[in-house]
mmCIF file of C-alpha atoms in Angstrom:
data_model
loop_
_atom_site.group_PDB
_atom_site.id
_atom_site.type_symbol
_atom_site.label_atom_id
_atom_site.label_comp_id
_atom_site.label_asym_id
_atom_site.label_seq_id
_atom_site.Cartn_x
_atom_site.Cartn_y
_atom_site.Cartn_z
ATOM 1 C CA UNK Y 251 -4.690 27.057 -4.243
ATOM 2 C CA UNK Y 252 -6.884 24.793 -2.144
ATOM 3 C CA UNK Y 253 -5.169 21.477 -1.502
ATOM 4 C CA UNK Y 254 -6.568 18.521 -3.439
ATOM 5 C CA UNK Y 255 -7.799 15.829 -1.077
ATOM 6 C CA UNK Y 256 -6.369 12.371 -1.671
ATOM 7 C CA UNK Y 257 -7.440 9.061 -0.164
ATOM 8 C CA UNK Y 258 -4.446 6.796 -0.771
ATOM 9 C CA UNK Y 259 -5.180 3.077 -0.361
ATOM 10 C CA UNK Y 260 -2.473 0.491 0.099
ATOM 11 C CA UNK Y 261 0.022 -0.841 2.590
ATOM 12 C CA UNK Y 262 3.590 -2.002 2.855
ATOM 13 C CA UNK Y 263 6.681 -0.721 1.081
ATOM 14 C CA UNK Y 264 4.962 0.409 -2.137
ATOM 15 C CA UNK Y 265 2.640 2.803 -0.360
ATOM 16 C CA UNK Y 266 5.354 4.239 1.870
ATOM 17 C CA UNK Y 267 7.539 4.964 -1.188
ATOM 18 C CA UNK Y 268 4.656 6.690 -3.012
ATOM 19 C CA UNK Y 269 3.887 8.891 -0.014
ATOM 20 C CA UNK Y 270 7.439 10.253 -0.018
ATOM 21 C CA UNK Y 271 6.586 12.054 -3.244
ATOM 22 C CA UNK Y 272 2.953 12.917 -2.583
ATOM 23 C CA UNK Y 273 3.792 14.754 0.654
ATOM 24 C CA UNK Y 274 5.956 17.229 -1.304
ATOM 25 C CA UNK Y 275 3.044 18.296 -3.528
ATOM 26 C CA UNK Y 276 0.100 20.450 -2.304
ATOM 27 C CA UNK Y 277 -2.134 17.493 -1.501
ATOM 28 C CA UNK Y 278 -4.265 16.905 1.591
ATOM 29 C CA UNK Y 279 -3.340 13.268 2.171
ATOM 30 C CA UNK Y 280 -5.287 10.570 3.993
ATOM 31 C CA UNK Y 281 -3.248 7.361 3.865
ATOM 32 C CA UNK Y 282 -5.483 4.314 4.388
ATOM 33 C CA UNK Y 283 -3.328 1.396 5.517
ATOM 34 C CA UNK Y 284 -4.373 -2.241 5.287
ATOM 35 C CA UNK Y 285 -3.446 -3.814 8.615
ATOM 36 C CA UNK Y 286 -3.149 -7.547 8.022
ATOM 37 C CA UNK Y 287 0.647 -7.928 8.218
ATOM 38 C CA UNK Y 288 1.521 -10.685 10.691
ATOM 39 C CA UNK Y 289 5.219 -11.344 10.319
ATOM 40 C CA UNK Y 290 8.197 -10.826 12.639
ATOM 41 C CA UNK Y 291 7.832 -8.061 15.254
ATOM 42 C CA UNK Y 292 4.331 -7.122 14.101
ATOM 43 C CA UNK Y 293 3.052 -10.679 14.417
ATOM 44 C CA UNK Y 294 4.404 -11.051 17.937
ATOM 45 C CA UNK Y 295 2.818 -7.783 19.070
ATOM 46 C CA UNK Y 296 -0.511 -8.716 17.481
ATOM 47 C CA UNK Y 297 -0.546 -11.988 19.371
ATOM 48 C CA UNK Y 298 0.541 -10.513 22.705
ATOM 49 C CA UNK Y 299 -1.697 -7.419 22.692
ATOM 50 C CA UNK Y 300 -4.535 -8.673 20.451
ATOM 51 C CA UNK Y 301 -4.202 -5.585 18.289
ATOM 52 C CA UNK Y 302 -4.017 -4.718 14.611
ATOM 53 C CA UNK Y 303 -0.776 -4.890 12.622
ATOM 54 C CA UNK Y 304 1.577 -1.946 13.130
ATOM 55 C CA UNK Y 305 4.452 -2.696 10.732
ATOM 56 C CA UNK Y 306 2.957 -1.029 7.659
ATOM 57 C CA UNK Y 307 1.670 1.872 9.753
ATOM 58 C CA UNK Y 308 5.225 2.418 10.998
ATOM 59 C CA UNK Y 309 6.519 2.624 7.410
ATOM 60 C CA UNK Y 310 3.828 5.132 6.449
ATOM 61 C CA UNK Y 311 4.522 7.309 9.501
ATOM 62 C CA UNK Y 312 8.179 7.443 8.500
ATOM 63 C CA UNK Y 313 7.307 8.414 4.905
ATOM 64 C CA UNK Y 314 4.983 11.237 5.950
ATOM 65 C CA UNK Y 315 7.251 12.631 8.652
ATOM 66 C CA UNK Y 316 8.931 16.002 8.159
ATOM 67 C CA UNK Y 317 12.418 14.755 9.015
ATOM 68 C CA UNK Y 318 12.210 11.353 7.373
ATOM 69 C CA UNK Y 319 15.861 10.383 7.758
ATOM 70 C CA UNK Y 320 15.943 10.856 11.525
ATOM 71 C CA UNK Y 321 12.521 9.288 12.119
ATOM 72 C CA UNK Y 322 13.438 6.272 9.992
ATOM 73 C CA UNK Y 323 16.648 5.763 11.950
ATOM 74 C CA UNK Y 324 14.663 5.869 15.200
ATOM 75 C CA UNK Y 325 11.525 3.950 14.207
ATOM 76 C CA UNK Y 326 13.333 1.204 12.269
ATOM 77 C CA UNK Y 327 15.841 0.526 15.043
ATOM 78 C CA UNK Y 328 15.539 -3.134 16.070
ATOM 79 C CA UNK Y 329 16.565 -4.391 19.466
ATOM 80 C CA UNK Y 330 19.335 -6.980 19.515
ATOM 81 C CA UNK Y 331 19.079 -8.607 22.904
ATOM 82 C CA UNK Y 332 18.451 -11.905 24.653
ATOM 83 C CA UNK Y 333 15.190 -10.596 26.166
ATOM 84 C CA UNK Y 334 11.662 -10.539 24.725
ATOM 85 C CA UNK Y 335 12.515 -7.224 23.057
ATOM 86 C CA UNK Y 336 14.805 -9.008 20.601
ATOM 87 C CA UNK Y 337 13.875 -8.222 16.985
ATOM 88 C CA UNK Y 338 11.206 -5.670 17.805
ATOM 89 C CA UNK Y 339 11.295 -2.385 15.861
ATOM 90 C CA UNK Y 340 11.198 0.646 18.148
ATOM 91 C CA UNK Y 341 8.441 2.223 16.045
ATOM 92 C CA UNK Y 342 6.267 -0.851 16.548
ATOM 93 C CA UNK Y 343 6.757 -0.590 20.318
ATOM 94 C CA UNK Y 344 5.837 3.120 20.254
ATOM 95 C CA UNK Y 345 2.675 2.406 18.234
ATOM 96 C CA UNK Y 346 1.712 -0.362 20.646
ATOM 97 C CA UNK Y 347 2.189 1.973 23.595
ATOM 98 C CA UNK Y 348 0.191 4.741 21.906
ATOM 99 C CA UNK Y 349 -2.598 2.264 21.196
ATOM 100 C CA UNK Y 350 -2.653 1.189 24.839
ATOM 101 C CA UNK Y 351 -2.603 4.775 26.143
ATOM 102 C CA UNK Y 352 -5.326 6.132 23.837
ATOM 103 C CA UNK Y 353 -7.486 3.017 23.701
ATOM 104 C CA UNK Y 354 -7.365 2.641 19.916
ATOM 105 C CA UNK Y 355 -4.831 2.908 17.110
ATOM 106 C CA UNK Y 356 -6.385 5.888 15.291
ATOM 107 C CA UNK Y 357 -6.065 8.112 18.365
ATOM 108 C CA UNK Y 358 -2.659 6.595 19.091
ATOM 109 C CA UNK Y 359 -1.476 7.662 15.643
ATOM 110 C CA UNK Y 360 -2.789 11.189 16.290
ATOM 111 C CA UNK Y 361 -0.725 11.244 19.498
ATOM 112 C CA UNK Y 362 2.411 10.348 17.533
ATOM 113 C CA UNK Y 363 1.421 12.826 14.794
ATOM 114 C CA UNK Y 364 1.487 15.613 17.396
ATOM 115 C CA UNK Y 365 5.159 14.778 17.951
ATOM 116 C CA UNK Y 366 6.222 14.170 14.338
ATOM 117 C CA UNK Y 367 4.208 16.859 12.497
ATOM 118 C CA UNK Y 368 3.158 14.459 9.751
ATOM 119 C CA UNK Y 369 2.442 15.705 6.219
ATOM 120 C CA UNK Y 370 -0.873 13.863 6.090
ATOM 121 C CA UNK Y 371 -3.271 11.687 8.076
ATOM 122 C CA UNK Y 372 -2.570 7.994 8.649
ATOM 123 C CA UNK Y 373 -5.694 5.859 9.004
ATOM 124 C CA UNK Y 374 -5.762 2.142 9.763
ATOM 125 C CA UNK Y 375 -8.416 0.407 7.663
ATOM 126 C CA UNK Y 376 -9.848 -1.150 10.807
ATOM 127 C CA UNK Y 377 -9.150 -1.261 14.523
ATOM 128 C CA UNK Y 378 -9.794 -5.016 14.505
ATOM 129 C CA UNK Y 379 -7.136 -7.711 14.696
ATOM 130 C CA UNK Y 380 -7.893 -9.265 11.307
ATOM 131 C CA UNK Y 381 -6.494 -12.316 9.535
ATOM 132 C CA UNK Y 382 -6.100 -12.306 5.757
ATOM 133 C CA UNK Y 383 -6.976 -15.593 4.036
ATOM 134 C CA UNK Y 384 -5.729 -16.485 0.568
ATOM 135 C CA UNK Y 385 -7.474 -18.917 -1.743
ATOM 136 C CA UNK Y 386 -4.774 -20.511 -3.850
ATOM 137 C CA UNK Y 387 -4.924 -21.808 -7.416
ATOM 138 C CA UNK Y 388 -5.508 -25.399 -6.244
ATOM 139 C CA UNK Y 389 -8.528 -24.383 -4.127
ATOM 140 C CA UNK Y 390 -6.748 -24.648 -0.781
ATOM 141 C CA UNK Y 391 -6.720 -21.774 1.724
ATOM 142 C CA UNK Y 392 -3.763 -20.169 3.512
ATOM 143 C CA UNK Y 393 -4.215 -18.011 6.631
ATOM 144 C CA UNK Y 394 -1.948 -15.072 7.458
ATOM 145 C CA UNK Y 395 -0.411 -12.484 5.143
ATOM 146 C CA UNK Y 396 3.188 -13.631 5.452
ATOM 147 C CA UNK Y 397 2.186 -17.268 4.873
ATOM 148 C CA UNK Y 398 0.262 -16.182 1.756
ATOM 149 C CA UNK Y 399 3.201 -14.224 0.348
ATOM 150 C CA UNK Y 400 5.655 -17.015 1.131
ATOM 151 C CA UNK Y 401 3.484 -19.661 -0.559
ATOM 152 C CA UNK Y 402 4.748 -20.691 -3.999
ATOM 153 C CA UNK Y 403 1.247 -21.253 -5.418
ATOM 154 C CA UNK Y 404 -0.616 -18.566 -7.358
ATOM 155 C CA UNK Y 405 -3.186 -16.569 -5.378
ATOM 156 C CA UNK Y 406 -6.714 -16.724 -6.756
ATOM 157 C CA UNK Y 407 -8.431 -14.394 -4.266
ATOM 158 C CA UNK Y 408 -8.223 -13.062 -0.712
ATOM 159 C CA UNK Y 409 -10.756 -12.533 2.053
ATOM 160 C CA UNK Y 410 -10.832 -11.942 5.800
ATOM 161 C CA UNK Y 411 -11.302 -14.716 8.329
ATOM 162 C CA UNK Y 412 -13.291 -12.257 10.435
ATOM 163 C CA UNK Y 413 -15.396 -9.496 8.893
ATOM 164 C CA UNK Y 414 -13.635 -6.282 9.952
ATOM 165 C CA UNK Y 415 -15.433 -3.174 11.132
ATOM 166 C CA UNK Y 416 -14.090 -0.446 8.867
ATOM 167 C CA UNK Y 417 -12.688 2.635 10.587
ATOM 168 C CA UNK Y 418 -15.299 5.446 10.208
ATOM 169 C CA UNK Y 419 -12.445 7.897 9.569
ATOM 170 C CA UNK Y 420 -11.492 5.852 6.500
ATOM 171 C CA UNK Y 421 -15.008 6.079 5.084
ATOM 172 C CA UNK Y 422 -15.047 9.836 5.739
ATOM 173 C CA UNK Y 423 -11.693 10.252 3.968
ATOM 174 C CA UNK Y 424 -12.983 8.419 0.887
ATOM 175 C CA UNK Y 425 -16.248 10.388 0.978
ATOM 176 C CA UNK Y 426 -14.389 13.717 1.017
ATOM 177 C CA UNK Y 427 -11.654 12.790 -1.457
ATOM 178 C CA UNK Y 428 -11.120 14.551 -4.766
ATOM 179 C CA UNK Y 429 -9.109 11.554 -5.921
ATOM 180 C CA UNK Y 430 -8.653 7.972 -4.757
ATOM 181 C CA UNK Y 431 -5.129 6.669 -5.310
ATOM 182 C CA UNK Y 432 -4.493 2.929 -5.445
ATOM 183 C CA UNK Y 433 -0.824 2.633 -4.581
ATOM 184 C CA UNK Y 434 1.751 0.451 -6.232
ATOM 185 C CA UNK Y 435 2.583 -2.600 -4.166
ATOM 186 C CA UNK Y 436 1.262 -6.116 -3.671
ATOM 187 C CA UNK Y 437 -2.201 -6.308 -5.234
ATOM 188 C CA UNK Y 438 -3.549 -9.209 -3.202
ATOM 189 C CA UNK Y 439 -1.906 -8.464 0.144
ATOM 190 C CA UNK Y 440 -1.737 -4.641 0.251
ATOM 191 C CA UNK Y 441 -4.297 -2.987 -2.053
ATOM 192 C CA UNK Y 442 -7.164 -5.465 -2.431
ATOM 193 C CA UNK Y 443 -7.471 -6.004 1.373
ATOM 194 C CA UNK Y 444 -8.878 -2.444 1.428
ATOM 195 C CA UNK Y 445 -11.304 -3.115 -1.426
ATOM 196 C CA UNK Y 446 -12.824 -6.366 -0.158
ATOM 197 C CA UNK Y 447 -14.512 -4.470 2.664
ATOM 198 C CA UNK Y 448 -18.123 -3.845 1.626
ATOM 199 C CA UNK Y 449 -18.310 -0.443 3.323
ATOM 200 C CA UNK Y 450 -15.196 0.785 1.482
ATOM 201 C CA UNK Y 451 -16.506 -0.445 -1.861
ATOM 202 C CA UNK Y 452 -19.896 1.217 -1.286
ATOM 203 C CA UNK Y 453 -18.241 4.519 -0.360
ATOM 204 C CA UNK Y 454 -16.087 4.392 -3.496
ATOM 205 C CA UNK Y 455 -19.160 3.622 -5.638
ATOM 206 C CA UNK Y 456 -20.927 6.709 -4.283
ATOM 207 C CA UNK Y 457 -17.877 8.906 -4.827
ATOM 208 C CA UNK Y 458 -17.286 11.086 -7.873
ATOM 209 C CA UNK Y 459 -13.540 11.167 -7.142
ATOM 210 C CA UNK Y 460 -11.139 10.090 -9.868
ATOM 211 C CA UNK Y 461 -9.607 6.663 -9.248
ATOM 212 C CA UNK Y 462 -5.924 6.566 -10.164
ATOM 213 C CA UNK Y 463 -3.804 3.409 -10.009
ATOM 214 C CA UNK Y 464 -0.011 3.656 -9.805
ATOM 215 C CA UNK Y 465 1.002 0.455 -11.571
ATOM 216 C CA UNK Y 466 3.923 -1.679 -10.471
ATOM 217 C CA UNK Y 467 6.988 -1.623 -12.713
ATOM 218 C CA UNK Y 468 7.725 -5.307 -12.095
ATOM 219 C CA UNK Y 469 5.446 -8.324 -11.666
ATOM 220 C CA UNK Y 470 5.212 -10.150 -8.356
ATOM 221 C CA UNK Y 471 5.629 -13.939 -8.090
ATOM 222 C CA UNK Y 472 2.425 -15.748 -7.134
ATOM 223 C CA UNK Y 473 0.345 -12.574 -7.483
ATOM 224 C CA UNK Y 474 0.834 -11.009 -10.911
ATOM 225 C CA UNK Y 475 2.960 -13.430 -12.933
ATOM 226 C CA UNK Y 476 2.758 -12.553 -16.663
ATOM 227 C CA UNK Y 477 0.471 -9.577 -15.890
ATOM 228 C CA UNK Y 478 0.461 -6.635 -18.281
ATOM 229 C CA UNK Y 479 -0.778 -3.214 -17.121
ATOM 230 C CA UNK Y 480 -4.303 -3.997 -18.349
ATOM 231 C CA UNK Y 481 -4.332 -7.224 -16.303
ATOM 232 C CA UNK Y 482 -3.630 -5.177 -13.163
ATOM 233 C CA UNK Y 483 -6.464 -2.793 -14.034
ATOM 234 C CA UNK Y 484 -8.938 -5.609 -14.789
ATOM 235 C CA UNK Y 485 -8.226 -7.246 -11.439
ATOM 236 C CA UNK Y 486 -8.713 -3.988 -9.537
ATOM 237 C CA UNK Y 487 -11.880 -3.189 -11.508
ATOM 238 C CA UNK Y 488 -13.337 -6.523 -10.442
ATOM 239 C CA UNK Y 489 -13.187 -5.287 -6.822
ATOM 240 C CA UNK Y 490 -14.429 -1.742 -7.463
ATOM 241 C CA UNK Y 491 -18.115 -2.521 -7.970
ATOM 242 C CA UNK Y 492 -19.723 -0.023 -10.339
ATOM 243 C CA UNK Y 493 -16.587 2.136 -10.454
ATOM 244 C CA UNK Y 494 -13.528 1.552 -12.610
ATOM 245 C CA UNK Y 495 -9.961 2.829 -12.678
ATOM 246 C CA UNK Y 496 -10.066 6.244 -14.383
ATOM 247 C CA UNK Y 497 -6.338 6.548 -15.032
ATOM 248 C CA UNK Y 498 -3.207 4.476 -14.624
ATOM 249 C CA UNK Y 499 0.327 5.698 -13.958
ATOM 250 C CA UNK Y 500 2.849 3.680 -15.972
ATOM 251 C CA UNK Y 501 6.599 3.843 -16.421
ATOM 252 C CA UNK Y 502 7.883 4.151 -19.992
ATOM 253 C CA UNK Y 503 11.521 4.598 -18.973
ATOM 254 C CA UNK Y 504 14.159 2.150 -20.117
ATOM 255 C CA UNK Y 505 15.725 -0.358 -17.749
ATOM 256 C CA UNK Y 506 18.959 -2.158 -18.587
ATOM 257 C CA UNK Y 507 18.779 -5.780 -19.700
ATOM 258 C CA UNK Y 508 21.293 -6.645 -16.981
ATOM 259 C CA UNK Y 509 18.980 -5.368 -14.242
ATOM 260 C CA UNK Y 510 15.888 -6.989 -15.776
ATOM 261 C CA UNK Y 511 17.749 -10.318 -15.959
ATOM 262 C CA UNK Y 512 18.905 -9.893 -12.356
ATOM 263 C CA UNK Y 513 15.265 -9.511 -11.214
ATOM 264 C CA UNK Y 514 14.180 -12.502 -13.298
ATOM 265 C CA UNK Y 515 16.936 -14.738 -11.959
ATOM 266 C CA UNK Y 516 16.976 -13.736 -8.288
ATOM 267 C CA UNK Y 517 13.355 -12.731 -7.620
ATOM 268 C CA UNK Y 518 11.375 -14.271 -10.500
ATOM 269 C CA UNK Y 519 10.037 -10.823 -11.428
ATOM 270 C CA UNK Y 520 9.535 -9.491 -14.953
ATOM 271 C CA UNK Y 521 8.911 -6.088 -16.481
ATOM 272 C CA UNK Y 522 5.197 -5.208 -16.641
ATOM 273 C CA UNK Y 523 4.202 -4.724 -20.291
ATOM 274 C CA UNK Y 524 2.332 -1.532 -21.197
ATOM 275 C CA UNK Y 525 -0.388 -2.847 -23.537
ATOM 276 C CA UNK Y 526 -1.770 0.514 -24.672
ATOM 277 C CA UNK Y 527 -4.721 -0.681 -26.733
ATOM 278 C CA UNK Y 528 -6.026 -2.969 -23.984
ATOM 279 C CA UNK Y 529 -5.685 -0.173 -21.414
ATOM 280 C CA UNK Y 530 -7.642 2.243 -23.604
ATOM 281 C CA UNK Y 531 -10.287 -0.434 -24.220
ATOM 282 C CA UNK Y 532 -10.858 -0.501 -20.451
ATOM 283 C CA UNK Y 533 -11.563 3.234 -20.522
ATOM 284 C CA UNK Y 534 -8.504 4.151 -18.473
ATOM 285 C CA UNK Y 535 -6.447 7.236 -19.204
ATOM 286 C CA UNK Y 536 -2.681 6.827 -19.274
ATOM 287 C CA UNK Y 537 -0.272 8.944 -17.239
ATOM 288 C CA UNK Y 538 3.224 8.012 -18.363
ATOM 289 C CA UNK Y 539 6.817 9.145 -18.050
ATOM 290 C CA UNK Y 540 10.250 7.828 -17.213
ATOM 291 C CA UNK Y 541 9.715 7.080 -13.518
ATOM 292 C CA UNK Y 542 12.703 4.756 -13.111
ATOM 293 C CA UNK Y 543 14.860 5.377 -10.071
ATOM 294 C CA UNK Y 544 17.604 2.894 -9.183
ATOM 295 C CA UNK Y 545 18.360 2.714 -5.454
ATOM 296 C CA UNK Y 546 21.071 0.312 -4.265
ATOM 297 C CA UNK Y 547 20.525 -1.864 -7.323
ATOM 298 C CA UNK Y 548 16.726 -1.960 -6.938
ATOM 299 C CA UNK Y 549 14.120 -0.473 -9.260
ATOM 300 C CA UNK Y 550 11.972 2.167 -7.598
ATOM 301 C CA UNK Y 551 9.478 4.780 -8.772
ATOM 302 C CA UNK Y 552 10.598 8.394 -8.901
ATOM 303 C CA UNK Y 553 7.606 9.355 -6.792
ATOM 304 C CA UNK Y 554 8.303 13.077 -7.042
ATOM 305 C CA UNK Y 555 7.685 12.878 -10.804
ATOM 306 C CA UNK Y 556 4.711 10.557 -10.255
ATOM 307 C CA UNK Y 557 3.169 13.015 -7.798
ATOM 308 C CA UNK Y 558 3.624 16.029 -10.075
ATOM 309 C CA UNK Y 559 2.053 14.129 -12.985
ATOM 310 C CA UNK Y 560 -0.908 13.088 -10.812
ATOM 311 C CA UNK Y 561 -1.375 16.740 -9.828
ATOM 312 C CA UNK Y 562 -1.253 17.810 -13.494
ATOM 313 C CA UNK Y 563 -3.833 15.161 -14.423
ATOM 314 C CA UNK Y 564 -6.204 16.266 -11.672
ATOM 315 C CA UNK Y 565 -5.850 19.950 -12.595
ATOM 316 C CA UNK Y 566 -6.313 19.365 -16.329
#
């Protein structure tokens, strides 16, 4: 069977978790990573080398690697020293070096791919050193992804301080895709940063690929407070131009009240309601199952089941 081509859009932890499952299914994966992270090691490297963010790229490389456990141990190792290396993740240093050697991050990633034998292509949204700007509920603006996420006010919209030049390989991946997957994760700081680029939106509008959104199980403070599944879809649709989400992946598995209360108390996160009638009114198909996976007391998606169900939907 010819592999189904996926363009997966996202960034951060949510995307890296999803890719762990997708790589085990016969998909031809192009992972498009938003590159506006500016915290910790990544922020320091961006400032010193005037380069795009590497933190989320590092996470995606780990997820798509053949021997994930060993690569994660190596790439996530952080130096503990009194020198300038203190706090830097080894994977971030390797990506910076590859970028310097090859002259750009896309070719640098291909260099690392030749060593890791990745189960898919990793494509930075842009090669530019971009700054994400959040417009908050009170009309004020906040610059920098980590400052946006740390702000206690609700995000109204996001934009870039500088208009980025979209990576041509990203546009090609979307153009050739059989399906476009919008990953679970932070809507305003991981997924939407891909969609606010005019070239990306135009390529998606021209595409006949199915658009599938893997919905978050829990809400996110300041981004999706009180959001049901249909609220997530409506927000994404508002950035998709003439296209709309064709199908949404939702979890119908039960989660204990104790764990839900723990999330509410410690992280101010609530369970995302599946409002079936509103979803159907938006014209979105529903892919549902018990996707709950508890890892170290945290709710995660069983991305193997998610990936198989996405495959079944696309083959139906």
